[in-house]
């Protein structure tokens, strides 16, 4: 009779199932606890005839081992299922997540940096919240220069140390990075300074209160305007195509002398004349010139030994030329419809 009951329990425990930890604990209590069915069989074992004790004892041990193994197996299966469930992010959107793309300004900025790095220029960086000394004074701006006026510059605060008053402002050009590099490093210097700058201007389709610049500086012995022209010609042809022509028009900047503005032949009409270039065949892209000796001296570099050139261009301006974006505000409004147009740009 007891052997028949053991056989039935063997078949029963071999087919045990459970959906969670509570079900497994209930099975353990039913079969393996002190009041469980296997322990009750041990109580009945006392009344088994002596000639059957060996056979019955072996069967009870087999039953206990089978029940233990099956419950442990169910416990492992439930743990694996629970871990898999825990890995599910319940906050994740049910819709497929689309891959983004680089911003058009980033695409053009990286392309410009890559061109100049291949020419030997090194990246330099500096703070966006600057002082009047590095933004204006060391760049040879006169004390009454209009750029210092509140109408052009975002002034943050005034600080006074050792009877010296210092204006803190948002940099209006990345030339302040050049000043800081020249302060701490003697020539040769060959750097490009990409970064965001700020001007107190009304926001329109053609102007913004912040934009992005990349300025370049090269200082060494016997640097000439010819060196500057060749570097800018190589840059223009790398960026806009091998047939691109340039022209340099005399201009004025406080930190360069002589100074020039550079135009490129319109890459849309090939220089013939169109609406984009206002039928002139030329489009302005940057300002440049030989570093003024006063700037070198103010930054601690001997202008009688060293000379250099500098140039600066607006990333938004170049991006407009490459992609014909008519409204500058589009670059900062995060309109997905606009940004998706550049998915295949790079």
mmCIF file of N, CA and C in Angstrom, residues 129-189:
data_model
loop_
_atom_site.group_PDB
_atom_site.id
_atom_site.type_symbol
_atom_site.label_atom_id
_atom_site.label_comp_id
_atom_site.label_asym_id
_atom_site.label_seq_id
_atom_site.Cartn_x
_atom_site.Cartn_y
_atom_site.Cartn_z
ATOM 1 N N UNK A 129 32.267 83.514 -20.929
ATOM 2 C CA UNK A 129 32.141 84.672 -20.042
ATOM 3 C C UNK A 129 33.547 85.213 -19.817
ATOM 4 N N UNK A 130 33.831 86.358 -20.399
ATOM 5 C CA UNK A 130 35.193 86.886 -20.450
ATOM 6 C C UNK A 130 35.294 88.242 -19.755
ATOM 7 N N UNK A 131 36.497 88.799 -19.785
ATOM 8 C CA UNK A 131 36.706 90.148 -19.266
ATOM 9 C C UNK A 131 37.064 91.095 -20.398
ATOM 10 N N UNK A 132 36.882 92.363 -20.109
ATOM 11 C CA UNK A 132 37.123 93.406 -21.101
ATOM 12 C C UNK A 132 38.564 93.389 -21.597
ATOM 13 N N UNK A 133 39.501 93.005 -20.729
ATOM 14 C CA UNK A 133 40.915 93.009 -21.079
ATOM 15 C C UNK A 133 41.208 92.106 -22.275
ATOM 16 N N UNK A 134 40.706 90.863 -22.242
ATOM 17 C CA UNK A 134 41.029 89.899 -23.304
ATOM 18 C C UNK A 134 40.148 90.076 -24.545
ATOM 19 N N UNK A 135 38.927 90.553 -24.352
ATOM 20 C CA UNK A 135 38.036 90.712 -25.510
ATOM 21 C C UNK A 135 38.375 91.963 -26.307
ATOM 22 N N UNK A 136 38.714 93.062 -25.622
ATOM 23 C CA UNK A 136 38.912 94.327 -26.315
ATOM 24 C C UNK A 136 40.326 94.909 -26.173
ATOM 25 N N UNK A 137 40.784 95.092 -24.943
ATOM 26 C CA UNK A 137 42.031 95.834 -24.737
ATOM 27 C C UNK A 137 43.213 95.180 -25.446
ATOM 28 N N UNK A 138 43.393 93.882 -25.245
ATOM 29 C CA UNK A 138 44.542 93.201 -25.853
ATOM 30 C C UNK A 138 44.353 92.969 -27.350
ATOM 31 N N UNK A 139 43.162 93.248 -27.837
ATOM 32 C CA UNK A 139 42.928 93.175 -29.279
ATOM 33 C C UNK A 139 42.999 94.555 -29.922
ATOM 34 N N UNK A 140 43.560 95.536 -29.186
ATOM 35 C CA UNK A 140 43.858 96.866 -29.727
ATOM 36 C C UNK A 140 42.601 97.702 -29.994
ATOM 37 N N UNK A 141 41.519 97.433 -29.253
ATOM 38 C CA UNK A 141 40.330 98.271 -29.374
ATOM 39 C C UNK A 141 40.539 99.540 -28.555
ATOM 40 N N UNK A 142 40.249 100.663 -29.132
ATOM 41 C CA UNK A 142 40.366 101.931 -28.409
ATOM 42 C C UNK A 142 39.345 101.985 -27.279
ATOM 43 N N UNK A 143 39.620 102.817 -26.283
ATOM 44 C CA UNK A 143 38.732 102.911 -25.120
ATOM 45 C C UNK A 143 37.335 103.384 -25.514
ATOM 46 N N UNK A 144 37.245 104.182 -26.581
ATOM 47 C CA UNK A 144 35.940 104.692 -27.009
ATOM 48 C C UNK A 144 35.404 103.968 -28.244
ATOM 49 N N UNK A 145 35.917 102.753 -28.508
ATOM 50 C CA UNK A 145 35.465 102.008 -29.690
ATOM 51 C C UNK A 145 33.987 101.632 -29.534
ATOM 52 N N UNK A 146 33.187 101.761 -30.595
ATOM 53 C CA UNK A 146 31.747 101.465 -30.494
ATOM 54 C C UNK A 146 31.438 100.044 -30.041
ATOM 55 N N UNK A 147 32.337 99.077 -30.294
ATOM 56 C CA UNK A 147 32.079 97.695 -29.905
ATOM 57 C C UNK A 147 31.981 97.537 -28.397
ATOM 58 N N UNK A 148 32.600 98.472 -27.653
ATOM 59 C CA UNK A 148 32.524 98.407 -26.198
ATOM 60 C C UNK A 148 31.182 98.917 -25.681
ATOM 61 N N UNK A 149 30.439 99.562 -26.527
ATOM 62 C CA UNK A 149 29.179 100.160 -26.095
ATOM 63 C C UNK A 149 28.167 99.090 -25.719
ATOM 64 N N UNK A 150 27.278 99.440 -24.802
ATOM 65 C CA UNK A 150 26.251 98.506 -24.341
ATOM 66 C C UNK A 150 25.343 98.052 -25.480
ATOM 67 N N UNK A 151 25.270 98.830 -26.555
ATOM 68 C CA UNK A 151 24.403 98.468 -27.667
ATOM 69 C C UNK A 151 24.948 97.276 -28.443
ATOM 70 N N UNK A 152 26.224 96.969 -28.317
ATOM 71 C CA UNK A 152 26.816 95.856 -29.056
ATOM 72 C C UNK A 152 27.206 94.680 -28.177
ATOM 73 N N UNK A 153 27.497 94.934 -26.910
ATOM 74 C CA UNK A 153 28.069 93.903 -26.041
ATOM 75 C C UNK A 153 27.154 93.610 -24.862
ATOM 76 N N UNK A 154 27.067 92.325 -24.485
ATOM 77 C CA UNK A 154 26.340 91.929 -23.286
ATOM 78 C C UNK A 154 27.287 92.010 -22.081
ATOM 79 N N UNK A 155 27.144 93.064 -21.289
ATOM 80 C CA UNK A 155 27.946 93.183 -20.071
ATOM 81 C C UNK A 155 27.233 92.468 -18.931
ATOM 82 N N UNK A 156 27.997 91.687 -18.152
ATOM 83 C CA UNK A 156 27.417 90.895 -17.074
ATOM 84 C C UNK A 156 27.523 91.618 -15.742
ATOM 85 N N UNK A 157 28.752 92.052 -15.406
ATOM 86 C CA UNK A 157 28.951 92.754 -14.140
ATOM 87 C C UNK A 157 30.296 93.453 -14.151
ATOM 88 N N UNK A 158 30.514 94.262 -13.118
ATOM 89 C CA UNK A 158 31.803 94.886 -12.910
ATOM 90 C C UNK A 158 32.413 94.348 -11.624
ATOM 91 N N UNK A 159 33.699 93.995 -11.673
ATOM 92 C CA UNK A 159 34.391 93.550 -10.468
ATOM 93 C C UNK A 159 35.574 94.463 -10.211
ATOM 94 N N UNK A 160 35.869 94.697 -8.940
ATOM 95 C CA UNK A 160 36.970 95.580 -8.571
ATOM 96 C C UNK A 160 37.949 94.827 -7.681
ATOM 97 N N UNK A 161 39.209 94.772 -8.094
ATOM 98 C CA UNK A 161 40.273 94.153 -7.296
ATOM 99 C C UNK A 161 41.507 95.040 -7.345
ATOM 100 N N UNK A 162 42.067 95.332 -6.180
ATOM 101 C CA UNK A 162 43.280 96.161 -6.096
ATOM 102 C C UNK A 162 43.122 97.478 -6.854
ATOM 103 N N UNK A 163 41.978 98.121 -6.642
ATOM 104 C CA UNK A 163 41.675 99.419 -7.253
ATOM 105 C C UNK A 163 41.587 99.355 -8.776
ATOM 106 N N UNK A 164 41.420 98.129 -9.325
ATOM 107 C CA UNK A 164 41.262 97.967 -10.768
ATOM 108 C C UNK A 164 39.841 97.477 -11.049
ATOM 109 N N UNK A 165 39.133 98.201 -11.878
ATOM 110 C CA UNK A 165 37.770 97.820 -12.234
ATOM 111 C C UNK A 165 37.798 96.974 -13.506
ATOM 112 N N UNK A 166 37.154 95.828 -13.452
ATOM 113 C CA UNK A 166 37.164 94.902 -14.583
ATOM 114 C C UNK A 166 35.724 94.627 -15.018
ATOM 115 N N UNK A 167 35.470 94.842 -16.305
ATOM 116 C CA UNK A 167 34.151 94.540 -16.851
ATOM 117 C C UNK A 167 34.077 93.071 -17.247
ATOM 118 N N UNK A 168 33.050 92.379 -16.778
ATOM 119 C CA UNK A 168 32.805 90.987 -17.155
ATOM 120 C C UNK A 168 31.690 90.972 -18.187
ATOM 121 N N UNK A 169 31.900 90.255 -19.276
ATOM 122 C CA UNK A 169 30.946 90.289 -20.392
ATOM 123 C C UNK A 169 30.911 88.955 -21.112
ATOM 124 N N UNK A 170 29.919 88.798 -21.973
ATOM 125 C CA UNK A 170 29.876 87.653 -22.877
ATOM 126 C C UNK A 170 30.722 87.994 -24.094
ATOM 127 N N UNK A 171 31.668 87.135 -24.426
ATOM 128 C CA UNK A 171 32.600 87.469 -25.508
ATOM 129 C C UNK A 171 31.845 87.741 -26.800
ATOM 130 N N UNK A 172 32.278 88.769 -27.507
ATOM 131 C CA UNK A 172 31.650 89.127 -28.784
ATOM 132 C C UNK A 172 32.420 88.572 -29.977
ATOM 133 N N UNK A 173 33.555 87.952 -29.721
ATOM 134 C CA UNK A 173 34.309 87.243 -30.759
ATOM 135 C C UNK A 173 35.273 86.277 -30.057
ATOM 136 N N UNK A 174 35.771 85.299 -30.800
ATOM 137 C CA UNK A 174 36.683 84.323 -30.194
ATOM 138 C C UNK A 174 38.135 84.798 -30.232
ATOM 139 N N UNK A 175 38.349 86.080 -30.560
ATOM 140 C CA UNK A 175 39.706 86.631 -30.509
ATOM 141 C C UNK A 175 40.261 86.603 -29.096
ATOM 142 N N UNK A 176 39.368 86.581 -28.091
ATOM 143 C CA UNK A 176 39.834 86.515 -26.704
ATOM 144 C C UNK A 176 40.631 85.233 -26.464
ATOM 145 N N UNK A 177 40.293 84.153 -27.183
ATOM 146 C CA UNK A 177 41.057 82.910 -27.058
ATOM 147 C C UNK A 177 42.476 83.120 -27.592
ATOM 148 N N UNK A 178 42.585 83.849 -28.693
ATOM 149 C CA UNK A 178 43.911 84.146 -29.242
ATOM 150 C C UNK A 178 44.747 84.927 -28.236
ATOM 151 N N UNK A 179 44.119 85.910 -27.574
ATOM 152 C CA UNK A 179 44.851 86.716 -26.584
ATOM 153 C C UNK A 179 45.376 85.849 -25.456
ATOM 154 N N UNK A 180 44.561 84.931 -24.975
ATOM 155 C CA UNK A 180 44.981 84.071 -23.864
ATOM 156 C C UNK A 180 46.108 83.125 -24.287
ATOM 157 N N UNK A 181 46.042 82.622 -25.520
ATOM 158 C CA UNK A 181 47.110 81.732 -25.992
ATOM 159 C C UNK A 181 48.415 82.506 -26.137
ATOM 160 N N UNK A 182 48.354 83.716 -26.696
ATOM 161 C CA UNK A 182 49.573 84.512 -26.867
ATOM 162 C C UNK A 182 50.181 84.920 -25.532
ATOM 163 N N UNK A 183 49.339 85.097 -24.515
ATOM 164 C CA UNK A 183 49.835 85.443 -23.179
ATOM 165 C C UNK A 183 50.733 84.360 -22.589
ATOM 166 N N UNK A 184 50.335 83.112 -22.794
ATOM 167 C CA UNK A 184 51.020 82.013 -22.116
ATOM 168 C C UNK A 184 51.968 81.220 -23.015
ATOM 169 N N UNK A 185 52.031 81.561 -24.299
ATOM 170 C CA UNK A 185 52.854 80.763 -25.215
ATOM 171 C C UNK A 185 53.603 81.665 -26.177
ATOM 172 N N UNK A 186 54.857 81.419 -26.338
ATOM 173 C CA UNK A 186 55.663 82.156 -27.298
ATOM 174 C C UNK A 186 55.588 81.463 -28.673
ATOM 175 N N UNK A 187 55.771 82.223 -29.762
ATOM 176 C CA UNK A 187 55.704 81.613 -31.101
ATOM 177 C C UNK A 187 56.749 80.516 -31.267
ATOM 178 N N UNK A 188 56.538 79.592 -32.216
ATOM 179 C CA UNK A 188 55.454 79.619 -33.200
ATOM 180 C C UNK A 188 54.096 79.227 -32.613
ATOM 181 N N UNK A 189 53.056 79.910 -33.091
ATOM 182 C CA UNK A 189 51.670 79.651 -32.685
ATOM 183 C C UNK A 189 50.847 79.450 -33.948
#
